[in-house]
mmCIF file of C-alpha atoms and ligand atoms in Angstrom:
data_model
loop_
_atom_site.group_PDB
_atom_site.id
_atom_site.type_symbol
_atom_site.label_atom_id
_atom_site.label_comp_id
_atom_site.label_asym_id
_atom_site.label_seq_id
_atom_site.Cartn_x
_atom_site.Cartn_y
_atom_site.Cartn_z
ATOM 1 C CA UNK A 905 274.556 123.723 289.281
ATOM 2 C CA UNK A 906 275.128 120.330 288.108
ATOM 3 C CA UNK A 907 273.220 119.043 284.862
ATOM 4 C CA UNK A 908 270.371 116.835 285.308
ATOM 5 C CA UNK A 909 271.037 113.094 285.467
ATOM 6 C CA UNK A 910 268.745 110.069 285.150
ATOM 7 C CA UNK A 911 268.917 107.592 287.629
ATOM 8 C CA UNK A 912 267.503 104.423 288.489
ATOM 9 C CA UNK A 913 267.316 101.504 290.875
ATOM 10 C CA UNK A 914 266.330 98.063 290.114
ATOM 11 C CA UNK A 915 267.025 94.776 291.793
ATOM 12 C CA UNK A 916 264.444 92.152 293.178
ATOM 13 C CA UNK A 917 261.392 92.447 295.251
ATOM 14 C CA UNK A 918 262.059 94.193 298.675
ATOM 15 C CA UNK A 919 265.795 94.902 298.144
ATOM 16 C CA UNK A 920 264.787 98.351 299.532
ATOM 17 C CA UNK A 921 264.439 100.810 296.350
ATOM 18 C CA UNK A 922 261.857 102.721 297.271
ATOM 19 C CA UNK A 923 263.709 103.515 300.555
ATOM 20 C CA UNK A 924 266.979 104.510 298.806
ATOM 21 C CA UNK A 925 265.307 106.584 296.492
ATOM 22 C CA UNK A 926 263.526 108.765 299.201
ATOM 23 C CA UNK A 927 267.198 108.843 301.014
ATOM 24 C CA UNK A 928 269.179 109.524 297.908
ATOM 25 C CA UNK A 929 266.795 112.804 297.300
ATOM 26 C CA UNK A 930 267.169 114.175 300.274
ATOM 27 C CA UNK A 931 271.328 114.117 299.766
ATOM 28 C CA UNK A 932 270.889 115.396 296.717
ATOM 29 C CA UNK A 933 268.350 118.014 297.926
ATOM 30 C CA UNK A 934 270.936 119.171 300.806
ATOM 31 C CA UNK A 935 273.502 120.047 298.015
ATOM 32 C CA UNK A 936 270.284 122.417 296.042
ATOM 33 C CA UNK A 937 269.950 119.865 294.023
ATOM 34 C CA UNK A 938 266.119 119.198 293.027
ATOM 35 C CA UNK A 939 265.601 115.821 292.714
ATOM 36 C CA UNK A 940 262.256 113.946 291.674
ATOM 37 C CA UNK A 941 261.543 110.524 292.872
ATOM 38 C CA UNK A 942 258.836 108.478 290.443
ATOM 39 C CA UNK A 943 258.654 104.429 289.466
ATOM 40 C CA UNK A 944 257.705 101.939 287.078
ATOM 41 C CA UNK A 945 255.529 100.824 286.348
ATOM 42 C CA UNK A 946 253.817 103.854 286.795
ATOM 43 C CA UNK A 947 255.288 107.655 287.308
ATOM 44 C CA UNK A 948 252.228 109.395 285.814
ATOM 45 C CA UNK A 949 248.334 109.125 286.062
ATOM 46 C CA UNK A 950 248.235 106.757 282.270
ATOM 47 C CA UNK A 951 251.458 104.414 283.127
ATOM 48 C CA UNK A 952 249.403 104.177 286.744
ATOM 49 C CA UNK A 953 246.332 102.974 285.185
ATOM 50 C CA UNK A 954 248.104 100.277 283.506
ATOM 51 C CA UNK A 955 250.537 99.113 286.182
ATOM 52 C CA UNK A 956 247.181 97.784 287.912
ATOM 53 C CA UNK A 957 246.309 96.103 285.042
ATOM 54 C CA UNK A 958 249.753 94.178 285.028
ATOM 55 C CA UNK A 959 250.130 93.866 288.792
ATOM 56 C CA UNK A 960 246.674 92.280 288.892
ATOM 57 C CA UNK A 961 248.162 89.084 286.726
ATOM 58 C CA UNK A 962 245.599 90.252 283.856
ATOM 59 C CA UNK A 963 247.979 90.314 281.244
ATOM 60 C CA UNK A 964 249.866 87.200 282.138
ATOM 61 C CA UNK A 965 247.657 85.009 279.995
ATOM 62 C CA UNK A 966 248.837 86.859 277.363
ATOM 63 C CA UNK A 967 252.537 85.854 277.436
ATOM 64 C CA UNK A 968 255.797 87.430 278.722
ATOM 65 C CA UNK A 969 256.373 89.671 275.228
ATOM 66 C CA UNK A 970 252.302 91.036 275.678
ATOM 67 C CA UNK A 971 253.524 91.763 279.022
ATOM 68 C CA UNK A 972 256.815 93.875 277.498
ATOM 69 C CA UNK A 973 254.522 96.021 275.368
ATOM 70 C CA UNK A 974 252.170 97.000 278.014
ATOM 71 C CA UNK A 975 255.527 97.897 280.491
ATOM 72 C CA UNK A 976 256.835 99.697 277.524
ATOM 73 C CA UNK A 977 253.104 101.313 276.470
ATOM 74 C CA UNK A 978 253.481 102.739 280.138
ATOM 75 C CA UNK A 979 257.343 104.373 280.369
ATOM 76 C CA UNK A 980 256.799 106.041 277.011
ATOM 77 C CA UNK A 981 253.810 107.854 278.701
ATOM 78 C CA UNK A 982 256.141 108.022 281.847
ATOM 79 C CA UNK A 983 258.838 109.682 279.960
ATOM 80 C CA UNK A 984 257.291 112.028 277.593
ATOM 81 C CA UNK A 985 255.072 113.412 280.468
ATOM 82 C CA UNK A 986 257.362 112.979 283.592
ATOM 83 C CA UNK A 987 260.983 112.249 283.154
ATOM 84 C CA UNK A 988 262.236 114.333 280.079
ATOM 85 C CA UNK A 989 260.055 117.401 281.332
ATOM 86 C CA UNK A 990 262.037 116.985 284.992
ATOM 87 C CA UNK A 991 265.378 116.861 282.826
ATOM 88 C CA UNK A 992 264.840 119.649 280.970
ATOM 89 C CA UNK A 993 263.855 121.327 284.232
ATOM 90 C CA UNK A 994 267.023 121.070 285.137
ATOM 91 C CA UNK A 995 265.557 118.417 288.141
ATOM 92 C CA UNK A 996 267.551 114.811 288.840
ATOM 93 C CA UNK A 997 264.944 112.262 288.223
ATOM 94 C CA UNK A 998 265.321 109.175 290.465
ATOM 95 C CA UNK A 999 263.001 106.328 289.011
ATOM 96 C CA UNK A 1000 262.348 103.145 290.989
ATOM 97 C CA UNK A 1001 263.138 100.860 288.333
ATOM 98 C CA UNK A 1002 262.754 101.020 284.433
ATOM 99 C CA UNK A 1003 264.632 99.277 281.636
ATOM 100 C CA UNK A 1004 266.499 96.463 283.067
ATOM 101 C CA UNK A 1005 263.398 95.660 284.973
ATOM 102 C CA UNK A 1006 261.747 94.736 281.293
ATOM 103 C CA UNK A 1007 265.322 93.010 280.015
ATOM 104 C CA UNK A 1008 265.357 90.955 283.168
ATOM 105 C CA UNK A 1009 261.606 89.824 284.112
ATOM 106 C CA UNK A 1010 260.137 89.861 280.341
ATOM 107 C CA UNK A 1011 263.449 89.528 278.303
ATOM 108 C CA UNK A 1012 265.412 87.192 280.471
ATOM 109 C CA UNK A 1013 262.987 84.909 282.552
ATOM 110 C CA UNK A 1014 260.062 85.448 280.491
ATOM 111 C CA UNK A 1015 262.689 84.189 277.685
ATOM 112 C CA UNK A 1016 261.262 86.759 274.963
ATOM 113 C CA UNK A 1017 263.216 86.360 271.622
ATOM 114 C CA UNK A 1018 266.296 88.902 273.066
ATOM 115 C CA UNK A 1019 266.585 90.752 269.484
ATOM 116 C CA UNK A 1020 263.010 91.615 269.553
ATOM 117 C CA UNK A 1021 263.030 93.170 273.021
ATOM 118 C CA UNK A 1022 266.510 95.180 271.972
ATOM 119 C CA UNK A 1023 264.631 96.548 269.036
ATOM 120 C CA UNK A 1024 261.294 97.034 271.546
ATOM 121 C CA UNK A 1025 263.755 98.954 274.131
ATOM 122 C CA UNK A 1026 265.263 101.054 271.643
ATOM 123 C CA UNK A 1027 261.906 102.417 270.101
ATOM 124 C CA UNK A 1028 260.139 102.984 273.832
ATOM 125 C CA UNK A 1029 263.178 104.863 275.706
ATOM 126 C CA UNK A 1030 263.981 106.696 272.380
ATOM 127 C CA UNK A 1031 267.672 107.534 273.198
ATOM 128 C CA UNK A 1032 266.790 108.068 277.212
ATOM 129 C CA UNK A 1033 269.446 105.905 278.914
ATOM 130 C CA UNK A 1034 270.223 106.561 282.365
ATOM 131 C CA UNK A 1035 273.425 107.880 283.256
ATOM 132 C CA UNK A 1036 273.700 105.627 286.276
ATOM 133 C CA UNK A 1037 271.952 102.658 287.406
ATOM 134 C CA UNK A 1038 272.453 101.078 291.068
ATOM 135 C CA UNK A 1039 271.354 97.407 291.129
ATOM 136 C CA UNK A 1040 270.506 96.539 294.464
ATOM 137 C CA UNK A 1041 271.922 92.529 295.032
ATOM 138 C CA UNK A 1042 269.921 90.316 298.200
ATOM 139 C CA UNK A 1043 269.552 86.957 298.257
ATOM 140 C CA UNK A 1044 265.762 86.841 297.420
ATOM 141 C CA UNK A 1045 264.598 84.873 300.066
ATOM 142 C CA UNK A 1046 265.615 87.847 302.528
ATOM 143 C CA UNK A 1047 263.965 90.172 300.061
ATOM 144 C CA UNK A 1048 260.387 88.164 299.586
ATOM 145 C CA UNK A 1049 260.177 88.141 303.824
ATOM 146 C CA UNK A 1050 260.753 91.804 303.832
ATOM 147 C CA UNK A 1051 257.834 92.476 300.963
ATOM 148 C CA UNK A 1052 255.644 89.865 303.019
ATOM 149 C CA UNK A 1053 255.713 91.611 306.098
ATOM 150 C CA UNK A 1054 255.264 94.897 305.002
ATOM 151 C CA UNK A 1055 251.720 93.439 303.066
ATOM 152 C CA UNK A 1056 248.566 94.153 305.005
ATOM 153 C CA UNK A 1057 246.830 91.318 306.454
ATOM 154 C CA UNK A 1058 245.068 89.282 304.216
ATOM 155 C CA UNK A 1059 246.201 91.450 301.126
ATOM 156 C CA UNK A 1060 247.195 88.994 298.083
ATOM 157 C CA UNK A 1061 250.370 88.480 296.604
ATOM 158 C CA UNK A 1062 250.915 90.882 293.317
ATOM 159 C CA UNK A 1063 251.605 88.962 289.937
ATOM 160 C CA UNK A 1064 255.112 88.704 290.406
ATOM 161 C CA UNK A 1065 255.224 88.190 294.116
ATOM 162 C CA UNK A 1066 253.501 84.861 293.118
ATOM 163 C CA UNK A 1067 256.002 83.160 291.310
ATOM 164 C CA UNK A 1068 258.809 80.708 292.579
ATOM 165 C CA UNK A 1069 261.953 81.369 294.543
ATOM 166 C CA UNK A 1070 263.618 79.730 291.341
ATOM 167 C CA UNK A 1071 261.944 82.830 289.285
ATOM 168 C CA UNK A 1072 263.431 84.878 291.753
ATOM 169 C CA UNK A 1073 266.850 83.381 291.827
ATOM 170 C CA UNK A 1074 266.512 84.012 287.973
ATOM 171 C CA UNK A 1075 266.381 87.507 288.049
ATOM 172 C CA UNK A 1076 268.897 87.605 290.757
ATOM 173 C CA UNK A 1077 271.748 86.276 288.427
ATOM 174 C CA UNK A 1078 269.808 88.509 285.427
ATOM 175 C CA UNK A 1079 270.863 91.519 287.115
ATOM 176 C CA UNK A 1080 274.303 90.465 287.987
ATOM 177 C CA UNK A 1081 274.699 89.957 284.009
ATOM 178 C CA UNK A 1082 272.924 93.389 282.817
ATOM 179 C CA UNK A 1083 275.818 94.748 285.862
ATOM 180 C CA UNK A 1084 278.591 92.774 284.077
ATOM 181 C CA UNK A 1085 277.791 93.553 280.634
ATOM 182 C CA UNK A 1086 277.597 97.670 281.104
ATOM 183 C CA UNK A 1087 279.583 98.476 284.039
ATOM 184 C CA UNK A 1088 279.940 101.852 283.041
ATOM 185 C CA UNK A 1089 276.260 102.451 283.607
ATOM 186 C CA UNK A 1090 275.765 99.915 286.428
ATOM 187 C CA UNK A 1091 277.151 99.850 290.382
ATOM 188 C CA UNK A 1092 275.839 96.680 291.824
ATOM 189 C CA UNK A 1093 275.068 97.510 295.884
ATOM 190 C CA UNK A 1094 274.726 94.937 298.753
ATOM 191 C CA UNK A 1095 270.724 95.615 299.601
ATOM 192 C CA UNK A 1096 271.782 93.462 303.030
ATOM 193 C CA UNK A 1097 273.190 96.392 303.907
ATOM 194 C CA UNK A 1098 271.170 98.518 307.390
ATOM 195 C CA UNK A 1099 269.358 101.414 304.944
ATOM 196 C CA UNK A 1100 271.711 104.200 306.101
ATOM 197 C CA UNK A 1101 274.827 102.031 305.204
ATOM 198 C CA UNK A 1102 273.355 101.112 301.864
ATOM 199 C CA UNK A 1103 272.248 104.889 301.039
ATOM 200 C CA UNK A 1104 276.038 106.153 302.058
ATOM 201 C CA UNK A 1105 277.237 103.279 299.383
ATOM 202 C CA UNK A 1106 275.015 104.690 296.858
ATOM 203 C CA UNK A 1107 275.856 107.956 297.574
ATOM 204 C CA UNK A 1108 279.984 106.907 297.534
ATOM 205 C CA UNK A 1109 278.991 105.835 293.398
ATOM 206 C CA UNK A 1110 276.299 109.109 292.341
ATOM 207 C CA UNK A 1111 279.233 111.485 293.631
ATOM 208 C CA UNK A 1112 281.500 109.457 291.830
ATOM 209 C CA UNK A 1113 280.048 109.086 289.009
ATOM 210 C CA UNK A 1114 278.060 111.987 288.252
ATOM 211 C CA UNK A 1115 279.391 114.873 290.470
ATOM 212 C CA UNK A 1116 282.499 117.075 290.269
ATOM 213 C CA UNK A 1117 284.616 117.044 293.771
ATOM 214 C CA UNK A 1118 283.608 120.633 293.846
ATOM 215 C CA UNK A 1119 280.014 119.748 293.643
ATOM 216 C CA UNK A 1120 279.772 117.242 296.615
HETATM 217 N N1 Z5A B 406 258.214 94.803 286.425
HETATM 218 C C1 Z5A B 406 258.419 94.049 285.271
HETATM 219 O O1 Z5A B 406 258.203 92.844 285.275
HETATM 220 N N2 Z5A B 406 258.840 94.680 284.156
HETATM 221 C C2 Z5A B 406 259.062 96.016 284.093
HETATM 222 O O2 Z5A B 406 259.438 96.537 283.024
HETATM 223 C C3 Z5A B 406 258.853 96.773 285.296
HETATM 224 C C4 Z5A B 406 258.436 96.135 286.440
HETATM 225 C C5 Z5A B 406 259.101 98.257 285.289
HETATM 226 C C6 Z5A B 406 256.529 96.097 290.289
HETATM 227 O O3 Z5A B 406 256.336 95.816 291.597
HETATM 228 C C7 Z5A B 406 256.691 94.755 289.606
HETATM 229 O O4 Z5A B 406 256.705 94.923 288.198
HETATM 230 C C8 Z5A B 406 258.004 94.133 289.996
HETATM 231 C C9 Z5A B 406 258.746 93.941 288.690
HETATM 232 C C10 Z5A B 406 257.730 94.125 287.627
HETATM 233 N N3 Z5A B 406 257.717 92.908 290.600
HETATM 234 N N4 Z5A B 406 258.314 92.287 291.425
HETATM 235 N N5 Z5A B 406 258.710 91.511 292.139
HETATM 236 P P1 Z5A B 406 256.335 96.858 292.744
HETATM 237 O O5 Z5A B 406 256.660 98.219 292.245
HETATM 238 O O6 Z5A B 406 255.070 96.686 293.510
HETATM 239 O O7 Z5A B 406 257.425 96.221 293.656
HETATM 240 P P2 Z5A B 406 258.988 96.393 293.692
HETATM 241 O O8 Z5A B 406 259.497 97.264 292.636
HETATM 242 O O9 Z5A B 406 259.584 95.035 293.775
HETATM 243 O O10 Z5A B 406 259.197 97.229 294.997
HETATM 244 P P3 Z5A B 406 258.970 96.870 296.475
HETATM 245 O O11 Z5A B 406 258.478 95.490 296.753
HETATM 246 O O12 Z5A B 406 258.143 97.999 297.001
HETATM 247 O O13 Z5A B 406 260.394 96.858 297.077
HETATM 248 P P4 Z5A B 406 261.513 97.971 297.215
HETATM 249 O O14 Z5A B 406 261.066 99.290 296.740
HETATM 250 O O15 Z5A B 406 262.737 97.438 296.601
HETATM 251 O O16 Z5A B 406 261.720 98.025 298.777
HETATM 252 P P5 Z5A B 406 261.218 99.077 299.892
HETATM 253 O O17 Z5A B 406 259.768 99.394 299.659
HETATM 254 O O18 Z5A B 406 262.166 100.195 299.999
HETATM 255 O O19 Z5A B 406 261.394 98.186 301.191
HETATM 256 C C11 Z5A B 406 260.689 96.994 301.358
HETATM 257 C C12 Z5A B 406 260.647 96.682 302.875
HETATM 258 O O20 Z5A B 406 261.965 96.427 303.350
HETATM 259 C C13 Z5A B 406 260.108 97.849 303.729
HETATM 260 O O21 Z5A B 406 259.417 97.317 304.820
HETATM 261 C C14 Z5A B 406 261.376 98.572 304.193
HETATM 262 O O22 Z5A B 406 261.210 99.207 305.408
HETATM 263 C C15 Z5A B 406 262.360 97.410 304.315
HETATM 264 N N6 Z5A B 406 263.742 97.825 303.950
HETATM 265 C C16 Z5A B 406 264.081 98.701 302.973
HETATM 266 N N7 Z5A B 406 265.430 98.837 302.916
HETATM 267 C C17 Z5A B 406 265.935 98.011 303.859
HETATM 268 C C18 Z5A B 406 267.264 97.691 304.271
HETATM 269 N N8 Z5A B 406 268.330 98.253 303.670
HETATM 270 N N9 Z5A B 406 267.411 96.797 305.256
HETATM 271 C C19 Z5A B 406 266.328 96.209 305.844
HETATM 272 N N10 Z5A B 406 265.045 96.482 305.524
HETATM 273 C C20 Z5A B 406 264.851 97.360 304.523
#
């Protein structure tokens, strides 16, 4: 059986993570592979409570680097009680966003002092990289209408929702950097891609990258 591997998805709002992550299970489920899908913020009952804290815009006041150390207060929950115990399981954890998400929002357009957040990263994942990360690229205009239309009527925009399309742009070109700067963690995907042509992309880069041609 393959060894356990830490995965995770980022990208913009609506670039379809949630969707790969359900469709990247199942592939990896049809080989015996257990796989376990969780996000961020979030992932387990104490990183829940205070995702709705963040999401709500309560924090914002605060400042982008108050904002880091709550993300951060919830993955270290989120690892020690959900992602290390599905390693050592012997389970694939697939995680709907984690690091980059806090290098790109809070480090890059939040503009938090980038030697402070390094040191905040490193004490928070405690040596937990993952060993691949897909970053799912769409122009985030396309990805916005998507996250709109899929919001119940009369439901409010989250906290990050509600900033500008330049914000958005931001964190487009963010990502692109965190991709150029460790390619041999990151595969950047087109998210315009129809979901079964962007989970067979993924798919093309996990066997690549963390499967043996006699595992696939
Ligand atoms: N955040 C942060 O600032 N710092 C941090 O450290 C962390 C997070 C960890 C969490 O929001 C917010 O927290 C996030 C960053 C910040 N804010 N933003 N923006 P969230 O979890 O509520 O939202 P999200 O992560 O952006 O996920 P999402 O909006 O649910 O989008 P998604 O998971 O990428 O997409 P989806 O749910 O799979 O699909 C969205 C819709 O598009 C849906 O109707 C699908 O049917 C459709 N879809 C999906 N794939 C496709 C394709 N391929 N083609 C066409 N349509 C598609």
């Amino acid at each position: 059986m393959p060894q356990a591997r830490f995965i995770t998805l980022e990208g913009g709002e609506g670039a379809g993570k949630s969707t790969l992550a359900r469709a990247l299970a199942q592939r990896l489920q049809a080989l015996g592979i257990a796989a376990e899908i969780t996000r961020e913020p979030g992932g387990s009952p104490k990183a829940e409570a205070i995702r709705d804290s963040i999401l709500s815009g309560q924090i914002k006041s605060h400042g982008a680097f108050a904002e880091a150390l709550m993300f951060s207060a919830a993955r270290i929950d989120h690892i020690d009680t959900r992602i290390r115990p599905a390693l050592a399981r012997g389970d694939w954890v697939i995680c709907d966003r984690f690091l980059d998400s806090t290098r790109v929002y809070q480090g890059v357009s939040g503009a938090v002092d980038p030697a402070l957040m390094a040191e905040l990263e490193t004490v928070t994942i405690d040596g937990l990289m993952p060993d691949l990360t897909l970053i799912l690229d769409i122009d985030p205009e396309i990805g916005l209408a998507r996250a709109a239309r899929r919001r119940a009527p009369g439901e409010a925009k989250d906290r990050f929702e509600s900033e500008t399309l330049d914000f958005h742009r931001g964190l487009r070109q963010a990502y692109l950097d965190v991709a150029a700067a460790e390619p041999q963690r990151c595969v950047v995907l087109d998210a315009t891609l129809e979901p079964d042509a962007l989970a067979e992309a993924a798919w093309r880069a996990v066997s690549a990258r963390l499967l043996t041609p006699q595992e696939v």
